[in-house]
CSV table of C-alpha atoms in Angstrom, one decimal:
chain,number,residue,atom,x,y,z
A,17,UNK,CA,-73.5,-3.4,64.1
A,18,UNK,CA,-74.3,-7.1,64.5
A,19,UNK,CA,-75.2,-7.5,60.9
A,20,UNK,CA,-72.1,-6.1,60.6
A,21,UNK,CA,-70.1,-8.4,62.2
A,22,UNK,CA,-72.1,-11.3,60.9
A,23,UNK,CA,-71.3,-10.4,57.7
A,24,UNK,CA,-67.4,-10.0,58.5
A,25,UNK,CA,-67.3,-13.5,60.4
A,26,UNK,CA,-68.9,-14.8,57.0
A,27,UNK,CA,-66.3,-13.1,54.8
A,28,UNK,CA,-64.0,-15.1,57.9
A,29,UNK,CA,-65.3,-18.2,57.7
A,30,UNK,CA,-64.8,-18.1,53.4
A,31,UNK,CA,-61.4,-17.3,53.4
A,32,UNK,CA,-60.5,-19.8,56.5
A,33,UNK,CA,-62.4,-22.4,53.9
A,34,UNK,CA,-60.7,-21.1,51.1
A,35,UNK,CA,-57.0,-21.3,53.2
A,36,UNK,CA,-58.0,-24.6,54.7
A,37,UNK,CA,-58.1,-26.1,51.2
A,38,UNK,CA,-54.3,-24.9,50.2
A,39,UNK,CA,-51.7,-27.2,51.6
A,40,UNK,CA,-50.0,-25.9,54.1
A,41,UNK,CA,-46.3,-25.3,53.6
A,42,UNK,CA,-45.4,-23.2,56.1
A,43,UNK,CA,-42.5,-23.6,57.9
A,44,UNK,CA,-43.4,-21.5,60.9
A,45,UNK,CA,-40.4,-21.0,63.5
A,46,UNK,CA,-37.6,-23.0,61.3
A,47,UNK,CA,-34.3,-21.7,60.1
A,48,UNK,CA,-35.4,-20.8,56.5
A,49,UNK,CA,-32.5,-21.0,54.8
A,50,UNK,CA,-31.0,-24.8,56.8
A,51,UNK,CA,-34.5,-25.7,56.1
A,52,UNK,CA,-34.6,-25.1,51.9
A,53,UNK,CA,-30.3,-25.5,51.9
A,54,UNK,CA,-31.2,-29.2,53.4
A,55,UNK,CA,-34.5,-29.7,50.9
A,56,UNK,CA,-31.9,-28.7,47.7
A,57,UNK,CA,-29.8,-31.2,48.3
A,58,UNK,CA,-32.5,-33.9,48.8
A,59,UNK,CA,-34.3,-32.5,45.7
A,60,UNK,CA,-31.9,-31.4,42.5
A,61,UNK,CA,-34.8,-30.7,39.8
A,62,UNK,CA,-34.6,-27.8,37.7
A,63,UNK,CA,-37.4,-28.1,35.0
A,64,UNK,CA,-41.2,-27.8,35.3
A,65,UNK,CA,-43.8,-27.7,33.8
A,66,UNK,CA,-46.8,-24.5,34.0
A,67,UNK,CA,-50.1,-26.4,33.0
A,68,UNK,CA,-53.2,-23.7,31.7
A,69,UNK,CA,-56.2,-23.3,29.1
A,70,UNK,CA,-54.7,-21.9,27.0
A,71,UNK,CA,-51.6,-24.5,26.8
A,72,UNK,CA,-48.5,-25.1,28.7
A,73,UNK,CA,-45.0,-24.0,28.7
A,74,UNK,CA,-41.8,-24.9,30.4
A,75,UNK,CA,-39.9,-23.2,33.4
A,76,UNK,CA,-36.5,-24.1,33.7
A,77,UNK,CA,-35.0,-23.1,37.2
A,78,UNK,CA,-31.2,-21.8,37.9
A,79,UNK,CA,-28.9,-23.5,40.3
A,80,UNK,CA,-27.1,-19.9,40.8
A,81,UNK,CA,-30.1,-19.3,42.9
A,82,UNK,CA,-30.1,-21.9,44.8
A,83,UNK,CA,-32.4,-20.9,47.9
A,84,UNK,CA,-35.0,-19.8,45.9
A,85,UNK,CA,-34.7,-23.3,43.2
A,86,UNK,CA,-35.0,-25.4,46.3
A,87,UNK,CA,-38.0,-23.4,47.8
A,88,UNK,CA,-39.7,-23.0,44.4
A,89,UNK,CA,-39.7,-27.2,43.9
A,90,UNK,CA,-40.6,-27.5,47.7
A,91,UNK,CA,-43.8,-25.8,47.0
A,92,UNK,CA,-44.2,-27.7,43.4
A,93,UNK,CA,-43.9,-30.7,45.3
A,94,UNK,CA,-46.1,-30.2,48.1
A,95,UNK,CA,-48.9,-29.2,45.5
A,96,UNK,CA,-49.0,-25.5,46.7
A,97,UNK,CA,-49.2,-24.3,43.4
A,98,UNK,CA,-52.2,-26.4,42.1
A,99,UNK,CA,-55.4,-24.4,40.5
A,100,UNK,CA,-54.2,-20.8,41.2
A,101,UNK,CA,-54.7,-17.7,39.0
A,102,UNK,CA,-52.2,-15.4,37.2
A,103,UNK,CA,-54.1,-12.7,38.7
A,104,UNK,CA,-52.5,-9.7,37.7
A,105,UNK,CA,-51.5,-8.2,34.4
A,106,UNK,CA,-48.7,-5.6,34.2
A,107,UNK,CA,-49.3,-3.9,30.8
A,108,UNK,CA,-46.3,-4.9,28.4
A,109,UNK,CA,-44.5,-5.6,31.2
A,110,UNK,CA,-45.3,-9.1,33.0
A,111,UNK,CA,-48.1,-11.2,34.4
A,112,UNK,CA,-47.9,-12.5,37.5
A,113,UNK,CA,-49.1,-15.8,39.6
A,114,UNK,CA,-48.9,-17.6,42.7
A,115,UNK,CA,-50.7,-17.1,46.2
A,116,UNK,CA,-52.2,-13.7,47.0
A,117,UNK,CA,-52.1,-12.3,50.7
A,118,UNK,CA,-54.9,-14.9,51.7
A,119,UNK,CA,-52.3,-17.8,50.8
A,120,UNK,CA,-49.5,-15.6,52.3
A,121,UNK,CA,-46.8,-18.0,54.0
A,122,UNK,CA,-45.3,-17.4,56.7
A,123,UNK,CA,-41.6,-16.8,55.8
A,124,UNK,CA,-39.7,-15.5,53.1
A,125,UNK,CA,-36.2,-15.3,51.7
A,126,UNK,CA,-33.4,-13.1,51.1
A,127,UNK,CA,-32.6,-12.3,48.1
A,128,UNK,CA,-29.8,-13.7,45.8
A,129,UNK,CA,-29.2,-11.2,42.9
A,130,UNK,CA,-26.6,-11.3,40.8
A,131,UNK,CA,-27.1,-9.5,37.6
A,132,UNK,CA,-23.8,-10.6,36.2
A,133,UNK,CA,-25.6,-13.7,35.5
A,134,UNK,CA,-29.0,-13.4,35.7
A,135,UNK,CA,-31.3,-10.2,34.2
A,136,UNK,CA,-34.8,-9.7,33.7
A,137,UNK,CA,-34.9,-10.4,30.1
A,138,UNK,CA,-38.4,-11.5,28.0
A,139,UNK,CA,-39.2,-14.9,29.2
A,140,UNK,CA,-37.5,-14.4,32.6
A,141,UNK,CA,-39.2,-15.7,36.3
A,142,UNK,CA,-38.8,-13.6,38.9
A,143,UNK,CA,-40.0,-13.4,42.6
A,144,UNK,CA,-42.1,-10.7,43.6
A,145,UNK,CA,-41.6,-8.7,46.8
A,146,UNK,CA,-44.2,-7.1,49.4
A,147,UNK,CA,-44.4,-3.7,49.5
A,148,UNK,CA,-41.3,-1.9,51.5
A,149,UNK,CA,-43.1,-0.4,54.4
A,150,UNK,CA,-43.8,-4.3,55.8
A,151,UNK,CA,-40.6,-5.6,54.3
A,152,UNK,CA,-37.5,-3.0,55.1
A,153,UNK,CA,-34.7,-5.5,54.1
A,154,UNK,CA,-36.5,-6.2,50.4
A,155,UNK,CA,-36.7,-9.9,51.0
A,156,UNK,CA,-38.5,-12.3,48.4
A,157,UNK,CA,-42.3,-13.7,48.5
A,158,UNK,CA,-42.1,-17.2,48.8
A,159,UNK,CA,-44.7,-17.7,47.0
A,160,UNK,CA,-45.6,-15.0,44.1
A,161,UNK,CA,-43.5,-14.9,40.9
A,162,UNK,CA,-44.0,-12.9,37.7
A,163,UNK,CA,-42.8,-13.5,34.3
A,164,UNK,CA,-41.3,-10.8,32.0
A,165,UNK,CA,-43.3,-10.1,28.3
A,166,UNK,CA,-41.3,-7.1,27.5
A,167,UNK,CA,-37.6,-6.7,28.3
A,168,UNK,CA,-36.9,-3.1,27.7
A,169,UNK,CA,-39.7,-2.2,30.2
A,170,UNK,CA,-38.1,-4.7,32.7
A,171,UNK,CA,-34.6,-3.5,32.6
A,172,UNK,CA,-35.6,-1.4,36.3
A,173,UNK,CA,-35.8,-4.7,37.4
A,174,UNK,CA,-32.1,-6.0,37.9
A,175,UNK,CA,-30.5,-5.8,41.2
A,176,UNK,CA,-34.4,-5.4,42.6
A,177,UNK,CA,-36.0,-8.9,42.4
A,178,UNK,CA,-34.4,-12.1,42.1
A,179,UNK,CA,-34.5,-14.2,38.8
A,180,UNK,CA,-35.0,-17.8,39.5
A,181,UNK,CA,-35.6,-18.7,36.0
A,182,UNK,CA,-36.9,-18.6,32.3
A,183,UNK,CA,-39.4,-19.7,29.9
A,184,UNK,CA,-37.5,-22.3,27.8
A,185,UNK,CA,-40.5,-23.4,26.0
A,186,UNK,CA,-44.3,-21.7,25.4
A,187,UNK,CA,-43.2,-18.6,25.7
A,188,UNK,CA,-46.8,-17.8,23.0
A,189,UNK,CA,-48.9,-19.1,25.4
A,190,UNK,CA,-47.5,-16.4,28.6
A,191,UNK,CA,-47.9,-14.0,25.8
A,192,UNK,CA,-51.7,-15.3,25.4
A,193,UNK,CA,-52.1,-14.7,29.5
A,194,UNK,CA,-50.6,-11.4,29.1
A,195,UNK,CA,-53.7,-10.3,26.6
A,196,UNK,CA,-56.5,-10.9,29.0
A,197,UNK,CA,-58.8,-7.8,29.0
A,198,UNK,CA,-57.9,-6.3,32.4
A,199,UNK,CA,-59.2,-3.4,34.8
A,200,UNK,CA,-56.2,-1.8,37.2
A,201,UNK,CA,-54.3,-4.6,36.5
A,202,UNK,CA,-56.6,-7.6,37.5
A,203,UNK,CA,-57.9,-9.8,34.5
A,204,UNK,CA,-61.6,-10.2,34.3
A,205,UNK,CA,-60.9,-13.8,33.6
A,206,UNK,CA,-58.0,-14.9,35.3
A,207,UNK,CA,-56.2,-17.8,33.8
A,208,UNK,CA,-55.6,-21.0,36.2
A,209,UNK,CA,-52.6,-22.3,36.6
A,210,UNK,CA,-50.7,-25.7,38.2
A,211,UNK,CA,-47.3,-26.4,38.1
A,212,UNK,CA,-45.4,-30.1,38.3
A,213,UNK,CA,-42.0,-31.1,38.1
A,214,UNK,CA,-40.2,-32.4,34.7
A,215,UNK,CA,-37.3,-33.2,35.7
């Protein structure tokens, strides 16, 4: 039992480390949406840049979404999403990046659909959501995206998740990320990943 629960407060300690190291964006017991409504105003950019081993491409973000723009720079800016993974790998459907549960933030955000605009088409960003038993109302991760590879298997997508964006440029080198040899959907390899803003 006590090696037990020396081994749990190790396994603790490593991800408290591991935590401690990601800056922390969290926005604890603010108005969500004044707080990103206010940051959008003070921070227009649209266009970013996804920097990996195997190359970069170009995200450009839509102002019909405007919630999840302003939240997606916020994090951009505040160097949240520096040296993570694209840690999972949807076969010929999507990979998908960002902060797993360790790096879970404390909010997240409705979402703003509209698929008379915006559809999960190749190239697409999208947020994620958590599973539906801890998230009745379907809200949005703050944090995790995923990236469409294969349209016709992501047409069960639209009117789900909301699409904050799409792959303007380097669309070969997602297509690379999506090859990684995988087990249950987690690359053996997982490519890193940092984002910064173009413009």
């Amino acid at each position: 039992m006590k090696r037990k629960l020396y081994q749990y407060g190790i396994l603790l300690g490593l991800l408290m480390s591991v935590s401690a190291c990601r800056k922390d964006m969290r926005l604890f017991d603010k108005d969500v949406r004044s707080t990103l409504e206010e940051f959008g105003k003070q921070n227009p950019e649209t266009k970013l840049q996804v920097t990996t081993r195997l190359g970069n491409f170009t995200i450009q973000l839509y102002e019909g979404t405007p919630l999840h723009r302003a939240n997606f720079v916020r994090l951009v800016k505040g160097g949240y999403y520096t040296d993570l993974f694209f840690y999972r790998v949807v076969y010929e459907t999507a990979i998908q990046g960002g902060a797993e549960w360790m790096y879970r933030l404390d909010y997240d955000l409705p979402t703003e659909v509209d698929t008379s605009k915006f559809r999960h088409k190749r190239g697409a960003v999208a947020m994620a959501q958590y599973d539906p038993s801890m998230n009745p109302e379907g809200n949005t991760s703050a944090s995790e995206f995923f990236i469409i590879t294969n349209a016709e298997e992501a047409r069960k997508f639209d009117g789900i998740y909301t699409v904050v964006g799409e792959v303007t440029e380097g669309m070969d080198v997602v297509d690379k990320i999506k090859e990684a040899r995988a087990f249950n959907e987690k690359p053996v390899d997982p490519v890193k990943f940092s984002i910064r803003i173009l413009e």
